[in-house]
Amino acid sequence: MTPAPSTTDQTPGHSTPLVEARHISQSYHKDSSADLLVLDDVNLTLNAGEIVGLLGRSGSGKSTLLRILAGLLEPTSGEVLWKGEPLKGPADGIAMVFQSFALFPWMTVEENVALGLDAKGIRGEERDRLVESVIELIGLGGYENAWPKELSGGMQQRTGLARALVVHPDLLLMDEPFSALDVLTAENLRTDLVELWSEKKLPVQAMLVVTHNIEEAVLICDRIMIFSSNPGRIAHVLTVPFAHPRDREDPAFRQFVDHIYALMTQRAPIVSEADLATGVKPAAQPAPAFVALPLVSITMMIGMMEALAAPPLNGRADLPMLAEKLQLELDDLFPLGESLELLGLAELEDGDILLTNEGVHFVLSDLEERKAIMSHALLHHVPLVKMICTVLDERPSHSTNAERFREELEEGMSPDYARQTLQTVIGWARFAELFDFDEEGDRFYLEDDGAE
Amino acid sequence: MTAARTDFSYSSQNSSTRLPFRHLTAADAVLSICVVGLAVLAGTSVGPLLGPLVPPDLPPLHLGLLWLPDYALRTSLRMLAALAVSLIFTFAYATLAAKSRRAARILVPLLDIFQSIPVLGFLAFTVTFFLGVFPGQVMGAELAAVFTVFTSQAWRMASGMYQSLRSVPAELEEAARGFGLTAWQKFWRLEVPCAIPALVWNAMMSMAGGWFVLVYAEAVTVGNRAIMVPGIGSYVALAARQRDSLAVLAGLIAMLAVILVYEQVLFRPLTVWASRFRLETGVQDEGMAEPWVLRALRRTRILRVSIDALLSATGKIGSLPLGRRQGRGQKTPAAASNTVLECLWWGVLGLVFLSALEQTLRYGLSAYTAGQIGHVVVAGFYTLLRVLGMLCLASLIWVPVGVWLGLDPVRARRAYKIVQFCAAFPANLFFPVVAAGVLYFHLSPDFWLTPLVMLGAQWYILFTVIEGASSFPPALLEVGQNFEVKGALWWRRIILPGIIPYYLTGVLAASGAAWNAALAAESVQWGTETLKAHGLGAYIAQSTAEGNMSDVALGVVVMALFVLILNWLVWRPLSDYAHRRLKLS
């Protein structure tokens, strides 16, 4: 399915690499249980002259990896070589662009841009010359004396870019640089950046872009590393065979994007991004281990199933197309699809999603029947729901403390994921009228003449 | 509507940081005892070293109106000095607490404890100390007054700055490190700017208490010696002593003028300037007109040049490459050395605690009888009754008024400014007037002095209720109108739940201020007569006047305990609940 690599000049793997990350692992300490592994044995090499993309879902550790490469974070194990030397802290030749722009609100555009020069002690005429030339290059001329809050998002991110470029870094790191912008602005800035790069006007040798947007990665990058989640690992490395500027309507381009969707849904973990239990201890049998659930609301699942069942799709859809049609980001689409798969209402296959018979039945039913189907699906496919219901049935009071379930979940996942999982389960169970939850008392309980 | 929004967004942003939710922990109790123990140690060891209290040769005060501008100037300069000292203290204290996790464990709860000590009770010690160090010198009395004001401002400012240092946005912090700023550069270019809005806001808010304390501290009687530092406070006190109503009035007007000048020349320009350092983007402050002082600064060449020079000098100092470049995020140091240090740390702390406990017990047993302590605690309950009663009364009056004012943006904006002004005015200047009335009509001081504890504190309640009502979502009000929800139901189901989180913040502040005011309110002088109401405030005031330090200490500790326990058992849990359940996000 992969198009054959064409013979562009940007093939990696010659001369000394700019950055080399070896066996990087990163885990967060938890006071109580085992450490949570965020990155697991990641190896990466970056050469001069290429744009590399780190593609993955939120929580896959790609931003953490970027911070390790920037020298902002020390990896738990493994090492980073910067031009052959071990990296210890922020290095001179590495500059970073942030998702939230990270501009200092009390500095003007010019002062923000000059920050790196000030820190280096570059003053006077040289500072002014460097600042002025990068401001012109990046299209900020005329905005020098504006405060960041006066600028649109696009102009703010241009300022962030100029601030990174003014120090003439060898490596430019970008952490989801366009994801906080609207579609048009993002497109405009992305095109400008790629244009400057291909015209070799950017004072950088290589760029590393973190993104969760598949199309964006294919538009910009020469090489794409696809991250799998929990713990973060590089699952696939793809070389993008197209020359700049790239045309997203080109069939070969579309096919490449499709291919990445297929790779990212292939062998997908039964549950979402947060499935730590299976990641850390793959040996454990599926029954007892609770899986983390993403924050997916019942209305989103119903909306998705109804869209799938409706005429143009008739039960089966191509994921990239569906994402565009429903205007869903990757981080919404995958958790949604995987939740449906978990409940046996849909299946993911080769970058496609298709409704199961149960799913079709659900869409055709009325509200009462839908609740019954959902309750059946929850009891059969979500062990946590089954367990809560059993406990509630056994108790004469038909009520039980939520804390014990939270604790049990925390054995296999972080407290944040445990909270999120409970929240999702409560939302689903309320729809199915299986049980209710009292927030103030932190208790699950059955309504007086409760379900079943 | 939007105009009103922007006006309040500034304050409401900070009101959330104003009240960090902490609950009673063992550390708080341990620290309280350590503080008391150290105070006892300091008192018993420093006390004898100090000479007898020699009042300084202060120039006699005059009630002539021509003297008043001079006194007003002196009062304002004292306040400025106290602000400067508080600022320096805040920088040192908050920075230390934010940089060192270990230090924070002590310094942060300590702020809570200090904030609940009634500042006016402190006065006896500061006067004794400073007059002991500078016997018979004006300097001693001046320093005592300034230091007392400092103690009323510093804790709040320090805790505000600590909060903002701890909440520097992660990405800005990473940008600063990524671009190679040194620790010194990062402090001045990132952390201090982040703290500026909170600093200005807290300084402004603590002015209210500051003026109250300052005018009180200008005329104190310690150990039967009256110490009158020339200023508005002493002017009014003297006028009251001589039953000169006209002079009292003149003093009040002078105070009003001083506060106006402070607001116009210092705080309004500062607030506008500080808005540049606010972190949330997208908030437009076009609603804030440029104050005339800033305009004058910009237009007057010489002023502008000197201000620019000052700012660029600060900028230069801030960008000096002092310190090392900021490396990677700290990894927890090797476990072994960590545990050793930890053990050492807790060992030292335990030792300090035990010796403090021993000191306290020994001193307590030798200085007080059980009956005396019981008497003081009972007096505390009298004052508690006063404070709670007046809180209820003030709420009954000001909640409806505040809601009425707050729901209309124009009214809200006007009222907000007036209330801010009322809050800043030191209510204790009015006390002699009330005392005169009580004497004239032969009323019971126990009852009629009670409202005085709320005279200054009530504004906090009105203030926050207006804030809450004006930020109540208009859509919810429209729902109420749509379904014709009226009367009690409207209050109960719609507006009250919406403003309670704000109201509780106000009540917490008002309760703290009321306890402090009780010291001045339960014992008021008019002419040669001193009116007294039963209560802890009167007890402390009387012990101070008699110079009975150990009694003052007992009174202050008991009052601080009342305040702390009230905070821990009532206000904190209530606010906590309200923020969880009722906060409109």
Coordinates of C-alpha atoms in Angstrom, one line a residue, chain B residues 8 205 208 259 263 398 401-402 405 411-425 455-467:
Chain B
F8 CA -14.4 43.1 37.8
M205 CA -6.5 45.4 49.6
A208 CA -7.8 49.1 54.3
I259 CA -6.8 58.2 51.0
E263 CA -5.8 56.1 45.3
W398 CA -25.7 44.2 52.6
V401 CA -28.2 45.9 48.7
G402 CA -25.2 44.3 47.1
L405 CA -26.3 47.1 43.1
R411 CA -24.7 50.9 39.4
A412 CA -22.3 48.1 40.1
R413 CA -19.3 50.0 38.7
R414 CA -20.1 53.2 40.6
A415 CA -20.9 51.4 43.8
Y416 CA -17.7 49.3 43.5
K417 CA -15.5 52.4 43.6
I418 CA -17.4 54.0 46.5
V419 CA -17.3 50.8 48.5
Q420 CA -13.6 50.4 47.9
F421 CA -13.2 53.8 49.2
C422 CA -15.3 53.2 52.3
A423 CA -13.3 50.0 53.0
A424 CA -10.1 51.9 52.9
F425 CA -11.3 54.5 55.4
L455 CA -18.0 49.4 61.0
G456 CA -15.0 48.8 58.8
A457 CA -15.4 45.1 58.1
Q458 CA -18.9 45.3 56.7
W459 CA -17.6 46.7 53.4
Y460 CA -15.9 43.4 52.6
I461 CA -19.2 41.7 52.5
L462 CA -20.8 44.4 50.3
F463 CA -17.8 44.4 48.1
T464 CA -17.9 40.6 47.4
V465 CA -21.6 40.5 47.0
I466 CA -21.5 43.1 44.4
E467 CA -18.8 41.2 42.6

